[in-house]
Amino acid sequence: MRLHLSSQIVLNKVPEEFYRPRTAVERSEITRCEKVPTEIFAKVEEGAADIADEICKLVNQRSNEGRNCVLGLGTGKSLVPVYEELIARFEKKELSFSNVIVFNAYEYFPLNGGNEHSAMAQLHAMFLDKTDINPQNVYGPDGTVKQDDVQEQCRAYEQKIAECGGLDIVLLGIGRSGNIATNEPGSGLSSTSRLMLLDATSREEMTMSFSSQEPVPPCSITMGIATILAARKVFITAWGDEKAEVIQKMVEGQITDALPASFLQTHNDAHVVIDLAAAGKLTRIVHPWLVTSCKWTDKLVRSALVWLCLKTGKPILKLTNKDYNENGLSELLALYGSAYNANIKIFNDLQHTITGWPGGKPDADDTNRPERAKPFPKRVIVFSPHPDDDVISMGGTLRRLVQQGHEMHVAYETSGNIAVGDEEVTRFMHFINGFNQIFGDEKDEVIKSKYQEIKKFLAEKKEGDMDTRDILTIKGLIRRGEARTACTYNDVPLERVHFLDLPFYESGKIEKLPMGEADVEVVLELLRKVKPHQIYVAGDLADPHGTHRKCTDAVMAAIDVEKEAGAEWLKDCRIWMYRGAWAEWEIENIEMCVPMSPEELRAKRNSILKHSSQMESAPFLGNDERLFWQRSEDRNRGTAKLYDDLGLACYEAMEAFVEYKPL
């Protein structure tokens, strides 16, 4: 069973010469905008192996010379594939780490509870304890010391690095705010190891690796920028769409203390190693015509023309030959013969993505429509990772499908129970207790005892304490109730509302269990029961907690199983990916765009507002200060404005989709 198919989704097939140039001349041409040497790999495993090659080479070289190899290591999740590759080589006896000295790049501070959840403990668990590195050769800041002693500890830490001959290789990830180790924005070029206050973005990212329900400490003791730059070689790794923007700024942007990773542009042997997804905003990937000649696909032409429209401030049909020539797109003039021919081609392509019939228009010519007319009506399943992603991401389309007579099913993949605040539980428990007092004459002893038990737990609950299973159940019931209310508002019959409660989610913690075959079987059962003609699935895989990706992987794995089994229903099924909660589709990838009137947008907002526990008091709103309904409206209006700016129809808002074709 293939469980990670989402990682193989390639919306824009990137020619290999753009990320694996054949010659030094080709490399110098396509990387002209890049200020740090950057290696791009089609798969994470390939990138991890490339870094492991360099580390192994140096470790063995130092061993042959009778010298130690000194490594500075981080503990972010992006480093796990590299550590796994190094461990595999150690287990194959391809190298020994007996001559390796390790300096931990940072440590949480203060660690009042000791070292159990420290960064050093993470490094031991993910790498050190699985090799023959001598524990006496492992150094790192101590997060349990008194604050008055931190400065002296940092001085001793720097001195120890110097005594060991300096750092040979530093291996780090990069945070979404451009931090390396935990050098936050504002860190200076000359900064050495010191105490650092963590910003909200860093603490949110660290919750995924901080092996506890306790909150991430507010500070860290970190290896400084100057310390990192003094290393002989530096590797920065990043994988996935969510790191694409910060990688672009680091590699192609200006050097600034607002993005500490940009200081690596001054290093003479720094390397960025990333996958295609993380490279998605580099010029050679997203705007290759600016650095080299292109093999022009329809998507690439659409991307180029949209870029040209935004750059010139013109709609598509007003672009001229001069605009093409002055902005490096003369190749398209040669290809199409004139600006007009190219303009009309892309204008029509975009026009054909717009439809008010997301389920297909019956008895209509569907030659240029994104969805086929038959069968009609269709059986449709909307898979929603959390109990509100359906209305946040495609609430307008969902209502349109219901109104046009399709058999709508909504499948909520997880309970969403950890994303409910304790005050919501208190509010509902007060209601249940009051109901019992008024209508039950307090005869229900279960309600009375459970009320007192939960009330006592919440009163004594400390920050970081895990909820009891009873409280998680109540939080899940709250979200179920909200989802049912929203579905009723959208006229989805409750017998077609499915709560899948995928097992991977039920860890009770922010960090979830691995998604496995048990999760896929739950999805399979529903698919085989409904045999849908349309499936809608989450495509915004940059969800910071990873739930969307795991849910989408479960659906894709189930589809893959049915495809291998030759399921007849799948041959007449289309799968559409939506975004909206965390990102929006790039216009060159949009294959179906559903417009909304002001009234329909208001109805979508009302659907989202039915999920009252996810408003201001929701635990995981992220760094975006807007509520989910506000983010959704802004993105939908932004898509509509982009279509309008390009000279197409002007709508209040639009929801966009990309088709997924089973691999």
XYZ file of C-alpha atoms in Angstrom, residues 42-655:
614
model
C 13.267 15.459 -7.242
C 12.926 13.454 -4.012
C 13.767 14.154 -0.378
C 15.689 10.884 -0.145
C 18.026 11.978 -2.938
C 18.781 15.275 -1.223
C 19.406 13.556 2.108
C 21.773 11.108 0.431
C 23.703 13.993 -1.171
C 24.354 15.607 2.218
C 25.193 12.229 3.758
C 27.768 11.670 0.992
C 29.593 14.857 1.970
C 29.503 14.092 5.695
C 30.657 10.493 5.207
C 33.469 11.602 2.912
C 34.811 14.032 5.504
C 34.366 11.650 8.459
C 36.320 8.924 6.643
C 38.964 11.393 5.478
C 39.520 12.676 9.010
C 39.635 9.091 10.308
C 42.329 8.156 7.798
C 44.291 11.212 8.942
C 43.873 10.222 12.602
C 41.858 13.392 13.291
C 38.414 14.194 14.631
C 35.539 15.487 12.499
C 33.586 18.255 14.238
C 29.888 18.634 13.408
C 27.351 21.268 14.447
C 23.911 19.690 14.289
C 20.341 20.938 14.549
C 17.243 18.952 15.501
C 14.516 20.179 13.157
C 12.265 17.716 11.334
C 13.873 18.581 7.994
C 17.078 16.941 9.239
C 15.464 13.576 10.004
C 15.930 12.187 6.439
C 19.643 13.064 6.600
C 20.064 11.390 9.983
C 18.194 8.307 8.760
C 20.542 8.064 5.780
C 23.632 8.396 8.007
C 22.294 5.764 10.415
C 21.632 3.389 7.496
C 25.232 3.759 6.326
C 26.538 3.188 9.842
C 24.437 0.026 10.136
C 25.861 -1.171 6.807
C 29.315 -0.576 8.313
C 30.174 1.942 5.606
C 31.544 4.311 8.251
C 32.133 4.787 11.939
C 31.382 7.924 13.926
C 33.951 7.110 16.610
C 36.088 10.082 15.553
C 33.155 12.532 15.423
C 32.645 15.399 17.862
C 29.131 16.901 17.931
C 27.990 20.350 19.037
C 24.240 20.737 19.473
C 23.149 23.911 17.676
C 20.673 25.107 20.311
C 18.874 24.222 23.508
C 15.524 25.248 24.947
C 15.637 27.579 27.952
C 14.596 27.313 30.714
C 14.213 23.556 31.069
C 12.677 23.505 34.509
C 11.725 19.846 34.248
C 15.223 18.665 33.416
C 16.499 17.229 30.150
C 13.621 14.896 29.194
C 12.241 17.217 26.488
C 15.441 19.019 25.587
C 16.824 19.553 22.102
C 19.763 17.384 23.159
C 17.357 14.556 24.020
C 15.809 14.918 20.553
C 19.242 14.768 18.922
C 20.074 11.626 20.883
C 16.770 9.988 19.951
C 16.892 10.801 16.237
C 20.610 10.258 15.621
C 23.275 9.993 18.325
C 21.957 6.925 20.167
C 21.767 4.974 16.889
C 25.463 5.357 16.063
C 28.799 4.771 17.776
C 29.421 8.428 18.603
C 31.178 8.594 21.968
C 28.851 10.347 24.471
C 31.944 12.109 25.822
C 32.291 13.801 22.419
C 28.822 15.384 22.468
C 28.489 18.984 23.648
C 25.620 21.412 23.858
C 24.210 24.273 25.912
C 22.536 23.351 29.202
C 18.976 24.657 29.430
C 18.697 23.967 33.159
C 21.288 26.480 34.390
C 20.339 29.722 36.102
C 19.849 32.666 33.785
C 22.756 34.501 35.428
C 25.034 31.637 34.374
C 23.965 31.501 30.719
C 26.490 34.052 29.473
C 29.412 32.225 31.070
C 28.138 28.929 29.673
C 28.007 30.431 26.169
C 31.576 31.664 26.533
C 32.713 28.188 27.572
C 30.737 26.664 24.675
C 32.501 28.890 22.152
C 35.845 28.099 23.766
C 35.187 24.345 23.523
C 34.419 24.667 19.795
C 37.731 26.487 19.338
C 39.622 23.832 21.363
C 38.235 21.138 19.060
C 39.611 22.977 16.034
C 36.412 24.695 14.934
C 33.350 23.301 13.208
C 33.988 21.290 10.053
C 30.336 21.002 8.982
C 27.196 22.645 10.311
C 23.908 20.982 9.344
C 20.719 22.968 9.972
C 17.152 23.431 8.811
C 15.542 26.812 8.222
C 12.490 28.217 9.959
C 9.604 29.955 8.206
C 10.857 33.326 9.496
C 14.340 32.698 8.107
C 15.904 31.658 11.397
C 18.795 29.179 11.464
C 19.527 27.296 14.666
C 17.325 29.650 16.680
C 18.860 32.913 15.530
C 15.659 34.918 15.192
C 15.094 37.913 12.878
C 17.222 40.781 14.160
C 20.240 38.586 14.886
C 23.473 40.305 13.921
C 26.229 39.102 11.608
C 28.752 39.149 14.477
C 26.546 37.415 17.056
C 28.051 34.467 18.925
C 26.346 31.895 21.147
C 23.814 33.570 23.406
C 20.348 33.495 24.975
C 17.598 34.190 22.422
C 13.903 34.972 22.867
C 11.907 32.764 20.487
C 9.208 34.373 18.373
C 5.712 32.923 17.965
C 6.471 31.362 14.574
C 9.487 29.455 15.878
C 7.643 28.206 18.953
C 4.763 27.005 16.794
C 7.165 25.118 14.520
C 8.951 23.604 17.506
C 5.749 22.166 18.972
C 5.961 19.450 16.327
C 9.356 18.243 17.562
C 9.056 19.152 21.255
C 8.171 15.695 22.582
C 5.761 16.873 25.240
C 2.382 18.478 25.763
C 4.193 21.145 27.760
C 4.549 24.480 25.959
C 7.832 25.143 24.206
C 10.023 27.282 26.503
C 10.122 30.979 25.605
C 13.868 31.131 24.976
C 16.778 29.147 23.649
C 20.526 29.167 23.980
C 21.721 29.184 20.389
C 24.879 28.912 18.354
C 25.393 32.427 16.981
C 25.511 33.614 13.370
C 29.251 34.304 13.558
C 29.817 30.847 15.043
C 27.924 29.193 12.176
C 29.700 31.287 9.546
C 33.065 30.278 11.037
C 32.354 26.639 10.088
C 34.270 25.308 7.099
C 31.097 24.057 5.385
C 27.418 24.725 6.043
C 24.393 22.765 4.820
C 20.836 24.114 5.010
C 18.012 21.686 4.221
C 14.326 22.249 3.546
C 11.578 20.068 2.120
C 8.040 20.851 1.029
C 5.919 23.750 -0.246
C 5.769 25.493 3.121
C 9.488 26.369 2.913
C 9.487 27.615 -0.699
C 8.993 31.302 0.120
C 11.690 31.557 2.783
C 14.152 29.597 0.609
C 13.620 32.052 -2.244
C 14.262 35.011 0.052
C 17.358 33.394 1.526
C 18.881 32.315 -1.802
C 17.877 35.203 -4.083
C 17.061 38.090 -1.763
C 19.145 40.754 -0.086
C 21.317 40.129 2.959
C 19.385 41.385 5.955
C 19.173 40.692 9.660
C 15.399 40.405 9.150
C 16.222 37.049 7.527
C 19.222 35.622 9.422
C 19.704 32.753 6.946
C 20.580 35.338 4.277
C 23.949 35.882 6.024
C 25.019 32.553 4.488
C 25.401 34.465 1.215
C 28.693 35.695 2.721
C 30.021 32.164 3.364
C 32.433 30.657 0.834
C 31.206 27.061 1.250
C 27.524 27.180 2.167
C 25.055 24.886 0.407
C 21.270 24.768 0.277
C 19.850 21.293 -0.360
C 16.127 21.146 -1.108
C 13.457 19.204 -2.968
C 11.449 20.477 -5.918
C 8.578 21.590 -3.695
C 10.836 23.789 -1.546
C 12.416 25.164 -4.736
C 9.006 26.161 -6.069
C 9.573 29.927 -5.855
C 13.144 30.106 -7.163
C 13.420 32.009 -10.443
C 14.747 29.038 -12.424
C 11.682 27.009 -11.398
C 8.843 29.540 -11.416
C 10.091 32.045 -14.027
C 12.669 30.076 -16.039
C 12.307 32.324 -19.097
C 14.205 34.988 -17.161
C 17.359 32.868 -16.993
C 17.334 30.475 -19.957
C 15.544 29.275 -23.090
C 12.424 27.221 -22.380
C 10.484 24.350 -23.827
C 7.108 26.050 -23.762
C 4.253 23.978 -22.361
C 0.697 25.351 -22.077
C 1.102 25.817 -18.325
C 4.427 27.589 -18.701
C 2.970 29.939 -21.338
C 0.025 30.684 -19.059
C 2.394 31.349 -16.146
C 4.544 33.672 -18.298
C 1.583 35.679 -19.564
C 0.058 36.078 -16.119
C 3.452 37.278 -14.872
C 3.712 39.700 -17.812
C 0.209 41.063 -17.169
C 0.978 41.713 -13.509
C 4.345 43.275 -14.388
C 2.918 45.619 -17.027
C -0.419 46.232 -15.306
C -2.278 45.186 -18.459
C -5.004 42.596 -19.114
C -4.037 39.690 -21.381
C -5.668 40.973 -24.551
C -3.841 44.314 -24.339
C -0.321 42.849 -24.258
C 1.775 43.929 -27.241
C 4.795 42.618 -29.120
C 6.809 45.326 -27.384
C 5.743 44.054 -23.954
C 6.956 40.564 -24.864
C 10.274 41.780 -26.257
C 11.077 44.122 -23.376
C 10.428 41.440 -20.740
C 12.367 38.490 -22.100
C 9.468 36.690 -23.791
C 10.443 37.131 -27.422
C 10.573 33.328 -27.763
C 6.785 33.300 -27.456
C 6.454 35.737 -30.337
C 8.464 33.376 -32.490
C 6.381 30.430 -31.283
C 2.942 32.001 -31.793
C 3.697 34.490 -34.544
C 2.377 37.522 -32.656
C 1.354 38.759 -29.234
C -2.300 38.576 -30.274
C -2.124 34.851 -31.054
C -0.519 34.053 -27.714
C -2.890 36.382 -25.868
C -6.064 34.881 -27.292
C -4.822 31.323 -26.674
C -4.222 31.922 -22.945
C -7.321 34.099 -22.567
C -9.455 31.241 -23.866
C -7.634 28.695 -21.678
C -8.410 30.754 -18.572
C -11.963 31.443 -19.710
C -12.589 27.716 -19.975
C -11.621 27.175 -16.314
C -14.600 29.250 -15.132
C -17.813 27.347 -14.534
C -20.966 27.817 -12.508
C -21.603 24.068 -12.822
C -18.882 22.306 -10.775
C -20.713 19.012 -11.157
C -21.113 19.447 -14.894
C -23.970 21.106 -16.778
C -26.591 18.598 -17.941
C -27.426 18.429 -21.642
C -24.660 20.911 -22.475
C -21.655 20.744 -24.770
C -18.873 19.993 -22.287
C -15.990 20.177 -24.791
C -14.494 23.254 -23.142
C -15.912 22.758 -19.646
C -13.751 21.509 -16.754
C -16.375 18.909 -15.727
C -18.268 16.461 -17.920
C -22.022 16.760 -18.309
C -22.817 13.100 -17.653
C -23.662 11.321 -15.478
C -26.112 13.723 -13.948
C -26.769 13.979 -11.094
C -23.456 12.814 -9.645
C -22.567 11.173 -6.351
C -20.012 13.486 -4.707
C -17.793 13.073 -1.633
C -16.066 16.061 -0.074
C -13.236 14.883 2.197
C -12.585 17.447 4.926
C -9.445 16.945 7.115
C -10.939 18.907 10.018
C -14.655 19.466 10.658
C -14.606 22.900 8.994
C -12.188 22.621 6.052
C -15.059 21.793 3.713
C -16.818 25.128 4.186
C -13.610 27.164 4.586
C -12.099 25.873 1.362
C -15.071 25.148 -0.899
C -18.221 26.252 0.921
C -19.563 28.073 -2.140
C -18.961 25.112 -4.455
C -20.484 22.715 -1.937
C -23.698 24.766 -1.805
C -23.753 25.016 -5.597
C -23.451 21.223 -5.952
C -26.339 20.686 -3.518
C -28.541 23.270 -5.229
C -27.861 21.690 -8.622
C -29.205 18.357 -7.412
C -26.126 16.224 -6.840
C -25.989 13.569 -4.117
C -23.607 15.237 -1.668
C -21.633 13.382 0.979
C -19.292 15.172 3.390
C -16.652 13.053 5.124
C -14.902 14.601 8.138
C -11.638 12.721 8.381
C -10.553 13.675 11.907
C -12.367 14.609 15.085
C -10.547 17.947 15.377
C -10.772 17.537 19.141
C -7.437 19.103 20.074
C -8.454 22.359 18.352
C -11.198 23.153 20.901
C -10.535 25.441 23.853
C -11.297 24.377 27.418
C -13.818 27.202 27.815
C -15.981 25.518 25.167
C -16.034 22.348 27.260
C -16.937 24.374 30.345
C -19.772 26.086 28.481
C -21.286 22.837 27.281
C -20.858 21.130 30.646
C -22.685 24.026 32.329
C -25.516 23.531 29.846
C -25.711 19.769 30.417
C -25.637 20.196 34.187
C -28.291 22.920 34.079
C -30.465 20.814 31.771
C -30.192 17.933 34.232
C -31.161 20.168 37.154
C -34.192 21.639 35.396
C -35.589 18.702 33.465
C -34.111 15.711 35.253
C -34.482 16.878 38.849
C -30.783 16.047 39.183
C -31.615 12.345 39.004
C -28.932 11.530 36.439
C -26.003 10.651 38.684
C -23.719 10.054 35.686
C -24.088 13.669 34.565
C -23.594 14.963 38.115
C -20.473 12.941 38.832
C -18.954 13.507 35.380
C -19.661 17.248 35.636
C -17.837 17.466 38.969
C -14.960 15.319 37.697
C -14.411 17.435 34.560
C -14.905 20.692 36.427
C -12.211 19.648 38.934
C -9.795 18.562 36.198
C -10.137 21.815 34.254
C -9.754 23.897 37.415
C -6.488 22.128 38.249
C -5.226 21.776 34.677
C -1.810 23.289 34.067
C -0.475 24.551 30.774
C 0.774 21.587 28.795
C -1.303 18.940 30.608
C -2.904 16.398 28.289
C -6.681 16.277 28.240
C -8.389 13.170 29.561
C -10.070 10.890 27.046
C -13.475 12.094 28.359
C -12.594 15.726 27.644
C -11.245 14.872 24.190
C -14.505 13.042 23.519
C -16.532 16.095 24.554
C -14.380 18.339 22.353
C -14.940 15.967 19.465
C -18.707 16.067 20.086
C -18.614 19.864 20.023
C -16.994 19.828 16.607
C -19.398 17.169 15.338
C -22.325 19.311 16.400
C -20.937 22.341 14.599
C -20.272 20.297 11.446
C -23.823 18.924 11.461
C -25.218 22.439 11.901
C -23.176 23.725 8.944
C -24.250 20.764 6.786
C -27.893 21.343 7.665
C -27.482 25.017 6.748
C -26.103 23.869 3.377
C -28.952 21.362 2.912
C -26.704 18.308 3.115
C -28.831 15.490 4.635
C -27.352 14.286 7.929
C -27.410 10.659 6.745
C -24.792 11.738 4.186
C -22.538 13.317 6.800
C -19.759 10.895 7.755
C -17.387 11.170 10.723
C -14.418 8.936 9.908
C -12.303 9.663 13.026
C -9.104 8.422 11.384
C -6.944 6.682 14.023
C -3.717 8.586 13.291
C -5.212 11.784 14.718
C -6.151 10.363 18.115
C -2.800 10.840 19.849
C -4.230 13.498 22.149
C -1.207 15.642 21.236
C -0.284 18.154 18.544
C 2.109 15.647 17.013
C 0.050 12.902 15.432
C 0.667 9.207 14.945
C 1.900 8.011 11.552
C -0.874 7.566 8.990
C -1.205 3.871 8.206
C -3.277 1.139 6.644
C -5.933 1.344 9.357
C -6.676 4.926 8.257
C -6.804 3.924 4.600
C -9.269 1.106 5.335
C -11.713 3.604 6.884
C -11.608 5.736 3.728
C -11.863 2.658 1.503
C -15.049 1.532 3.213
C -16.759 4.850 2.458
C -15.545 4.972 -1.154
C -16.777 1.447 -1.851
C -20.123 2.269 -0.275
C -20.765 5.536 -2.175
C -18.861 4.832 -5.430
C -18.599 8.574 -6.173
C -18.427 10.277 -9.558
C -16.580 13.217 -7.977
C -14.180 13.423 -5.039
C -12.957 16.656 -3.480
C -9.824 16.407 -1.359
C -7.533 18.877 0.446
C -4.625 20.113 -1.643
C -3.229 22.712 0.794
C -0.495 20.465 2.134
C 1.330 23.337 3.856
C -0.961 22.971 6.896
C 1.651 23.556 9.662
C 0.563 20.571 11.755
C 0.612 18.067 8.894
C -2.974 16.839 9.307
C -4.053 17.872 5.809
C -1.208 15.953 4.178
C -1.904 12.789 6.165
C -5.626 12.978 5.394
C -4.956 13.506 1.701
C -2.444 10.646 1.711
C -5.124 8.382 3.227
C -7.590 9.239 0.434
C -4.978 8.875 -2.298
C -3.804 5.548 -0.895
C -7.410 4.296 -0.876
C -7.886 5.443 -4.477
C -4.618 3.720 -5.381
C -5.850 0.448 -3.854
C -9.082 0.673 -5.860
C -7.177 1.511 -9.032
C -4.960 -1.539 -8.611
C -8.082 -3.639 -8.004
C -9.625 -2.331 -11.235
C -12.665 -0.809 -9.508
C -15.282 0.112 -12.114
C -16.564 3.166 -10.224
C -13.106 4.800 -10.309
C -13.063 4.757 -14.118
C -15.926 7.286 -14.093
C -14.669 9.422 -11.201
C -12.799 12.724 -11.178
C -10.794 13.915 -8.202
C -10.503 17.638 -7.492
C -8.079 19.200 -5.018
C -9.106 22.348 -3.168
C -7.168 24.879 -1.150
C -8.235 27.787 1.001
C -7.444 27.291 4.670
C -3.699 27.917 4.355
C -2.969 28.829 0.734
C -4.478 29.219 -2.748
C -3.668 27.662 -6.102
C -1.360 29.483 -8.499
C -3.396 30.621 -11.482
C -1.330 28.648 -14.002
C -2.449 25.456 -12.233
C -6.152 26.248 -11.840
C -8.309 23.873 -13.892
C -11.732 24.724 -12.461
C -12.791 28.029 -10.940
C -16.273 28.410 -9.443
C -17.549 32.003 -9.131
C -19.628 33.264 -6.216
C -22.049 36.179 -6.048
C -22.047 38.496 -2.991
C -25.016 36.535 -1.597
C -23.254 33.207 -2.108
C -20.105 34.512 -0.426
C -22.211 35.662 2.523
C -23.787 32.197 2.736
C -20.304 30.653 2.715
C -19.295 32.957 5.570
C -22.377 31.903 7.524
C -21.412 28.242 6.996
C -17.966 28.891 8.460
C -19.432 30.814 11.386
C -21.437 27.741 12.385
C -18.111 26.416 13.663
C -18.154 28.768 16.638
C -15.391 26.938 18.548
C -12.988 27.886 15.753
C -13.419 31.627 16.071
C -11.271 33.931 18.238
C -10.655 31.367 20.991
C -9.499 28.514 18.729
C -6.098 27.141 19.858
C -4.414 26.836 16.442
C -5.106 29.917 14.362
C -1.425 30.232 13.454
C 0.396 33.534 12.950
C -2.258 34.935 10.620
C -4.326 37.333 12.738
C -7.364 36.910 10.489
C -10.028 34.388 11.437
C -10.594 31.502 9.039
C -13.665 33.077 7.422
C -11.677 36.261 6.821
C -8.737 34.380 5.309
C -11.111 32.425 3.099
C -12.931 35.503 1.825
C -9.683 37.364 1.187
C -8.306 34.453 -0.848
C -11.541 33.973 -2.800
C -11.759 37.689 -3.538
C -8.068 37.686 -4.461
C -8.625 34.948 -7.035
C -11.574 36.850 -8.511
C -9.523 40.052 -8.665
C -6.723 38.254 -10.470
C -9.135 36.985 -13.125
C -10.555 40.506 -13.371
C -7.091 42.078 -13.698
C -6.341 39.650 -16.528
C -9.360 40.947 -18.396
C -11.788 38.113 -17.730
C -15.209 38.298 -16.068
C -15.414 40.238 -12.816
C -16.926 38.251 -9.937
C -17.255 38.903 -6.208
C -15.201 35.820 -5.314
C -14.006 32.525 -6.808
C -13.009 29.086 -5.487
